[in-house]
């Protein structure tokens, strides 16, 4: 019973990732693609949590933390690139 | 135009400490669970990258006055030195030893010399990653 529910959740997460992938492929603007990438990583984190429940292991919990950190930093980097054209500034004015 | 990054800077000031805690946890948990020097060093480097993203290079280099090429060199030096320490005791190169000590606060703790080797690996990874990112963001 619980395995069927978890498998259904995995299928639904995969469906959400596929929909976000469609938005990445045919997004009209770059910010659409960045938000879709962030959404893919969030669904991936949820999928990893479900898989670690399915496999009855605690070995994947660090992956969740690290994926969260990486998604945060990469989204900030892409947003700074879109807004200012430079990711790491030498000296800010102000 | 005067830029205004109040939310990004405030969130960064909090999140950097969480990322540093995760890095130290991954470094010390590498003996019995997933983690270790390499991934701990990478997460530590991502904390520095987040600081560099939220602020600018000169502010960060004033706050953290390390030459990261020297940090990488220090890491390789520590790793090789722990390998050479085994030769002093008549063992082959890179032989690791461990034993249990009775520390005052932690109680019965098992300390191994592989931790020093992993510290060298982590310092080398941090130095290499941060100096790569600093050198490719030089001329903007």
mmCIF file of C-alpha atoms in Angstrom:
data_model
loop_
_atom_site.group_PDB
_atom_site.id
_atom_site.type_symbol
_atom_site.label_atom_id
_atom_site.label_comp_id
_atom_site.label_asym_id
_atom_site.label_seq_id
_atom_site.Cartn_x
_atom_site.Cartn_y
_atom_site.Cartn_z
ATOM 1 C CA UNK A 1 0.000 0.000 0.000
ATOM 2 C CA UNK A 2 2.579 2.542 1.111
ATOM 3 C CA UNK A 3 4.902 1.488 -1.707
ATOM 4 C CA UNK A 4 2.167 2.098 -4.259
ATOM 5 C CA UNK A 5 1.550 5.557 -2.787
ATOM 6 C CA UNK A 6 5.257 6.394 -2.902
ATOM 7 C CA UNK A 7 5.534 5.146 -6.478
ATOM 8 C CA UNK A 8 2.553 7.287 -7.440
ATOM 9 C CA UNK A 9 4.263 10.285 -5.817
ATOM 10 C CA UNK A 10 7.425 9.559 -7.816
ATOM 11 C CA UNK A 11 5.422 9.403 -11.051
ATOM 12 C CA UNK A 12 3.750 12.719 -10.220
ATOM 13 C CA UNK A 13 7.135 14.341 -9.456
ATOM 14 C CA UNK A 14 8.414 13.029 -12.787
ATOM 15 C CA UNK A 15 5.367 14.550 -14.468
ATOM 16 C CA UNK A 16 6.095 17.911 -12.813
ATOM 17 C CA UNK A 17 9.718 17.718 -13.975
ATOM 18 C CA UNK A 18 8.524 16.955 -17.525
ATOM 19 C CA UNK A 19 6.221 19.973 -17.470
ATOM 20 C CA UNK A 20 9.051 22.195 -16.205
ATOM 21 C CA UNK A 21 11.274 20.738 -18.937
ATOM 22 C CA UNK A 22 8.703 21.849 -21.499
ATOM 23 C CA UNK A 23 8.897 25.348 -20.024
ATOM 24 C CA UNK A 24 12.710 25.272 -20.298
ATOM 25 C CA UNK A 25 12.596 24.182 -23.940
ATOM 26 C CA UNK A 26 9.913 26.573 -25.143
ATOM 27 C CA UNK A 27 10.143 29.369 -22.586
ATOM 28 C CA UNK A 28 9.808 32.717 -24.329
ATOM 29 C CA UNK A 29 12.293 34.483 -22.034
ATOM 30 C CA UNK A 30 15.390 33.576 -19.987
ATOM 31 C CA UNK A 31 13.728 34.192 -16.548
ATOM 32 C CA UNK A 32 11.092 31.553 -17.421
ATOM 33 C CA UNK A 33 13.876 29.056 -17.948
ATOM 34 C CA UNK A 34 15.595 30.003 -14.673
ATOM 35 C CA UNK A 35 12.401 29.565 -12.644
ATOM 36 C CA UNK A 36 11.727 26.255 -14.395
ATOM 37 C CA UNK A 37 15.255 25.082 -13.521
ATOM 38 C CA UNK A 38 14.666 25.979 -9.873
ATOM 39 C CA UNK A 39 11.391 24.062 -9.955
ATOM 40 C CA UNK A 40 13.126 21.018 -11.440
ATOM 41 C CA UNK A 41 15.644 20.980 -8.599
ATOM 42 C CA UNK A 42 12.909 21.279 -5.959
ATOM 43 C CA UNK A 43 11.032 18.342 -7.506
ATOM 44 C CA UNK A 44 14.292 16.403 -7.698
ATOM 45 C CA UNK A 45 14.835 16.971 -3.961
ATOM 46 C CA UNK A 46 11.338 15.677 -3.235
ATOM 47 C CA UNK A 47 11.938 12.692 -5.493
ATOM 48 C CA UNK A 48 15.174 11.846 -3.702
ATOM 49 C CA UNK A 49 13.357 12.001 -0.352
ATOM 50 C CA UNK A 50 10.695 9.601 -1.650
ATOM 51 C CA UNK A 51 13.351 7.260 -3.064
ATOM 52 C CA UNK A 52 15.199 7.207 0.253
ATOM 53 C CA UNK A 53 11.946 6.237 1.971
ATOM 54 C CA UNK A 54 11.368 3.525 -0.651
ATOM 55 C CA UNK A 55 14.865 2.088 -0.290
ATOM 56 C CA UNK A 56 14.711 2.380 3.544
ATOM 57 C CA UNK A 57 18.067 4.163 3.766
ATOM 58 C CA UNK A 58 19.373 7.351 5.340
ATOM 59 C CA UNK A 59 22.322 7.626 2.966
ATOM 60 C CA UNK A 60 20.688 10.154 0.632
ATOM 61 C CA UNK A 61 19.776 12.820 3.168
ATOM 62 C CA UNK A 62 23.015 14.771 2.626
ATOM 63 C CA UNK A 63 22.179 14.884 -1.072
ATOM 64 C CA UNK A 64 19.016 16.804 -0.218
ATOM 65 C CA UNK A 65 20.944 19.445 1.743
ATOM 66 C CA UNK A 66 23.596 19.839 -0.940
ATOM 67 C CA UNK A 67 21.043 20.034 -3.771
ATOM 68 C CA UNK A 68 19.216 22.761 -1.854
ATOM 69 C CA UNK A 69 22.434 24.762 -1.451
ATOM 70 C CA UNK A 70 23.392 24.288 -5.105
ATOM 71 C CA UNK A 71 19.933 25.297 -6.372
ATOM 72 C CA UNK A 72 20.008 28.459 -4.236
ATOM 73 C CA UNK A 73 23.476 29.521 -5.385
ATOM 74 C CA UNK A 74 22.928 28.729 -9.064
ATOM 75 C CA UNK A 75 19.605 30.570 -9.153
ATOM 76 C CA UNK A 76 21.251 33.635 -7.574
ATOM 77 C CA UNK A 77 24.130 33.468 -10.074
ATOM 78 C CA UNK A 78 21.788 33.233 -13.070
ATOM 79 C CA UNK A 79 19.613 36.064 -11.710
ATOM 80 C CA UNK A 80 22.640 38.328 -11.271
ATOM 81 C CA UNK A 81 23.761 37.496 -14.795
ATOM 82 C CA UNK A 82 20.345 38.374 -16.209
ATOM 83 C CA UNK A 83 20.025 41.586 -14.216
ATOM 84 C CA UNK A 84 23.530 43.056 -14.486
ATOM 85 C CA UNK A 85 25.489 41.014 -17.004
ATOM 86 C CA UNK A 86 28.245 40.370 -14.446
ATOM 87 C CA UNK A 87 28.141 37.628 -11.840
ATOM 88 C CA UNK A 88 31.020 38.521 -9.494
ATOM 89 C CA UNK A 89 31.828 42.226 -9.340
ATOM 90 C CA UNK A 90 35.254 43.626 -8.632
ATOM 91 C CA UNK A 91 34.114 46.738 -6.779
ATOM 92 C CA UNK A 92 30.556 47.915 -6.354
ATOM 93 C CA UNK A 93 29.677 51.569 -6.752
ATOM 94 C CA UNK A 94 27.874 52.679 -3.687
ATOM 95 C CA UNK B 1 22.397 53.812 -10.718
ATOM 96 C CA UNK B 2 22.857 52.815 -7.097
ATOM 97 C CA UNK B 3 22.220 49.116 -6.681
ATOM 98 C CA UNK B 4 20.240 47.849 -3.722
ATOM 99 C CA UNK B 5 20.632 44.222 -2.674
ATOM 100 C CA UNK B 6 19.299 44.341 0.885
ATOM 101 C CA UNK B 7 17.364 41.069 0.735
ATOM 102 C CA UNK B 8 20.182 39.152 -0.969
ATOM 103 C CA UNK B 9 22.808 40.465 1.471
ATOM 104 C CA UNK B 10 20.700 39.776 4.569
ATOM 105 C CA UNK B 11 19.780 36.255 3.434
ATOM 106 C CA UNK B 12 23.427 35.599 2.563
ATOM 107 C CA UNK B 13 24.622 36.665 6.019
ATOM 108 C CA UNK B 14 22.373 33.988 7.569
ATOM 109 C CA UNK B 15 22.673 31.242 4.953
ATOM 110 C CA UNK B 16 26.483 31.326 4.844
ATOM 111 C CA UNK B 17 26.644 30.064 8.424
ATOM 112 C CA UNK B 18 24.216 27.229 7.599
ATOM 113 C CA UNK B 19 26.347 26.248 4.602
ATOM 114 C CA UNK B 20 29.537 26.356 6.697
ATOM 115 C CA UNK B 21 27.860 24.134 9.296
ATOM 116 C CA UNK B 22 26.844 21.646 6.584
ATOM 117 C CA UNK B 23 30.419 21.681 5.283
ATOM 118 C CA UNK B 24 31.908 20.919 8.702
ATOM 119 C CA UNK B 25 29.279 18.213 9.275
ATOM 120 C CA UNK B 26 30.048 16.568 5.921
ATOM 121 C CA UNK B 27 33.784 16.745 6.662
ATOM 122 C CA UNK B 28 33.515 15.017 10.043
ATOM 123 C CA UNK B 29 30.834 12.488 9.056
ATOM 124 C CA UNK B 30 32.901 11.134 6.189
ATOM 125 C CA UNK B 31 34.312 8.287 8.251
ATOM 126 C CA UNK B 32 31.062 6.393 8.852
ATOM 127 C CA UNK B 33 28.501 7.883 6.449
ATOM 128 C CA UNK B 34 28.479 9.784 3.125
ATOM 129 C CA UNK B 35 30.722 12.808 3.127
ATOM 130 C CA UNK B 36 34.429 13.392 3.438
ATOM 131 C CA UNK B 37 37.121 15.859 2.568
ATOM 132 C CA UNK B 38 36.271 16.353 -1.099
ATOM 133 C CA UNK B 39 32.570 17.116 -0.739
ATOM 134 C CA UNK B 40 33.187 19.082 2.469
ATOM 135 C CA UNK B 41 35.707 21.223 0.628
ATOM 136 C CA UNK B 42 33.289 21.756 -2.250
ATOM 137 C CA UNK B 43 30.485 22.894 0.081
ATOM 138 C CA UNK B 44 32.951 25.188 1.897
ATOM 139 C CA UNK B 45 33.939 26.654 -1.471
ATOM 140 C CA UNK B 46 30.264 27.161 -2.341
ATOM 141 C CA UNK B 47 29.904 29.241 0.846
ATOM 142 C CA UNK B 48 32.742 31.481 -0.391
ATOM 143 C CA UNK B 49 31.106 31.631 -3.832
ATOM 144 C CA UNK B 50 27.832 32.746 -2.253
ATOM 145 C CA UNK B 51 29.676 35.515 -0.382
ATOM 146 C CA UNK B 52 31.350 36.581 -3.623
ATOM 147 C CA UNK B 53 27.965 36.643 -5.392
ATOM 148 C CA UNK B 54 26.239 38.749 -2.757
ATOM 149 C CA UNK B 55 29.112 41.169 -2.144
ATOM 150 C CA UNK B 56 32.120 42.035 -4.308
ATOM 151 C CA UNK B 57 35.654 40.716 -4.552
ATOM 152 C CA UNK B 58 37.393 43.540 -2.695
ATOM 153 C CA UNK B 59 35.034 43.382 0.304
ATOM 154 C CA UNK B 60 35.432 39.616 0.608
ATOM 155 C CA UNK B 61 39.218 39.783 0.271
ATOM 156 C CA UNK B 62 39.308 42.433 2.991
ATOM 157 C CA UNK B 63 37.181 40.225 5.257
ATOM 158 C CA UNK B 64 38.839 36.874 4.437
ATOM 159 C CA UNK B 65 42.472 37.814 3.759
ATOM 160 C CA UNK B 66 43.633 34.426 2.463
ATOM 161 C CA UNK B 67 45.607 33.852 -0.703
ATOM 162 C CA UNK B 68 43.672 30.805 -1.910
ATOM 163 C CA UNK B 69 46.558 29.500 -3.999
ATOM 164 C CA UNK B 70 48.517 29.270 -0.748
ATOM 165 C CA UNK B 71 45.540 27.519 0.887
ATOM 166 C CA UNK B 72 45.656 24.857 -1.854
ATOM 167 C CA UNK B 73 49.417 24.498 -1.406
ATOM 168 C CA UNK B 74 48.975 24.178 2.377
ATOM 169 C CA UNK B 75 46.383 21.431 1.822
ATOM 170 C CA UNK B 76 48.707 19.407 -0.397
ATOM 171 C CA UNK B 77 51.505 19.943 2.152
ATOM 172 C CA UNK B 78 49.324 18.610 5.007
ATOM 173 C CA UNK B 79 48.240 15.571 2.963
ATOM 174 C CA UNK B 80 51.829 14.673 2.026
ATOM 175 C CA UNK B 81 53.058 15.282 5.586
ATOM 176 C CA UNK B 82 50.536 12.841 7.081
ATOM 177 C CA UNK B 83 51.737 10.299 4.539
ATOM 178 C CA UNK B 84 55.363 10.923 5.488
ATOM 179 C CA UNK B 85 54.520 10.609 9.187
ATOM 180 C CA UNK B 86 54.015 6.879 8.668
ATOM 181 C CA UNK B 87 57.603 6.531 7.405
ATOM 182 C CA UNK B 88 58.876 7.966 10.723
ATOM 183 C CA UNK B 89 57.277 5.013 12.537
ATOM 184 C CA UNK B 90 58.731 2.474 10.110
ATOM 185 C CA UNK B 91 55.524 1.817 8.167
ATOM 186 C CA UNK B 92 54.930 2.151 4.404
ATOM 187 C CA UNK B 93 54.024 5.562 2.949
ATOM 188 C CA UNK B 94 50.430 6.712 3.637
ATOM 189 C CA UNK B 95 49.784 4.062 6.299
ATOM 190 C CA UNK B 96 46.991 5.327 8.545
ATOM 191 C CA UNK B 97 46.621 4.673 12.270
ATOM 192 C CA UNK B 98 43.794 5.117 14.754
ATOM 193 C CA UNK B 99 43.195 4.611 18.452
ATOM 194 C CA UNK B 100 40.676 5.562 21.121
ATOM 195 C CA UNK B 101 41.299 8.467 23.470
ATOM 196 C CA UNK B 102 39.440 9.654 26.532
ATOM 197 C CA UNK B 103 38.780 13.320 25.832
ATOM 198 C CA UNK B 104 37.486 15.542 28.653
ATOM 199 C CA UNK B 105 34.225 16.685 27.034
ATOM 200 C CA UNK B 106 33.515 14.120 24.305
ATOM 201 C CA UNK B 107 34.256 11.003 26.357
ATOM 202 C CA UNK B 108 35.579 7.919 24.565
ATOM 203 C CA UNK B 109 36.489 9.154 21.077
ATOM 204 C CA UNK B 110 38.211 7.316 18.259
ATOM 205 C CA UNK B 111 40.743 9.551 16.531
ATOM 206 C CA UNK B 112 42.351 8.569 13.237
ATOM 207 C CA UNK B 113 45.123 10.176 11.214
ATOM 208 C CA UNK B 114 42.948 9.879 8.106
ATOM 209 C CA UNK B 115 41.157 12.992 9.411
ATOM 210 C CA UNK B 116 44.334 15.039 8.947
ATOM 211 C CA UNK B 117 44.722 13.673 5.417
ATOM 212 C CA UNK B 118 41.094 14.568 4.674
ATOM 213 C CA UNK B 119 41.712 18.064 6.098
ATOM 214 C CA UNK B 120 44.516 18.430 3.563
ATOM 215 C CA UNK B 121 42.201 17.259 0.764
ATOM 216 C CA UNK B 122 39.490 19.716 1.876
ATOM 217 C CA UNK B 123 41.921 22.651 1.995
ATOM 218 C CA UNK B 124 43.276 21.752 -1.456
ATOM 219 C CA UNK B 125 39.754 21.573 -2.919
ATOM 220 C CA UNK B 126 38.731 24.906 -1.345
ATOM 221 C CA UNK B 127 41.882 26.621 -2.572
ATOM 222 C CA UNK B 128 41.614 25.279 -6.117
ATOM 223 C CA UNK B 129 37.884 26.020 -6.561
ATOM 224 C CA UNK B 130 37.988 29.526 -5.091
ATOM 225 C CA UNK B 131 41.136 30.496 -6.990
ATOM 226 C CA UNK B 132 39.599 29.223 -10.258
ATOM 227 C CA UNK B 133 36.468 31.316 -9.664
ATOM 228 C CA UNK B 134 38.469 34.388 -8.591
ATOM 229 C CA UNK B 135 40.771 34.182 -11.594
ATOM 230 C CA UNK B 136 38.014 33.745 -14.199
ATOM 231 C CA UNK B 137 36.090 36.706 -12.721
ATOM 232 C CA UNK B 138 39.114 38.982 -12.805
ATOM 233 C CA UNK B 139 38.647 41.345 -15.760
ATOM 234 C CA UNK B 140 35.063 42.561 -15.741
#
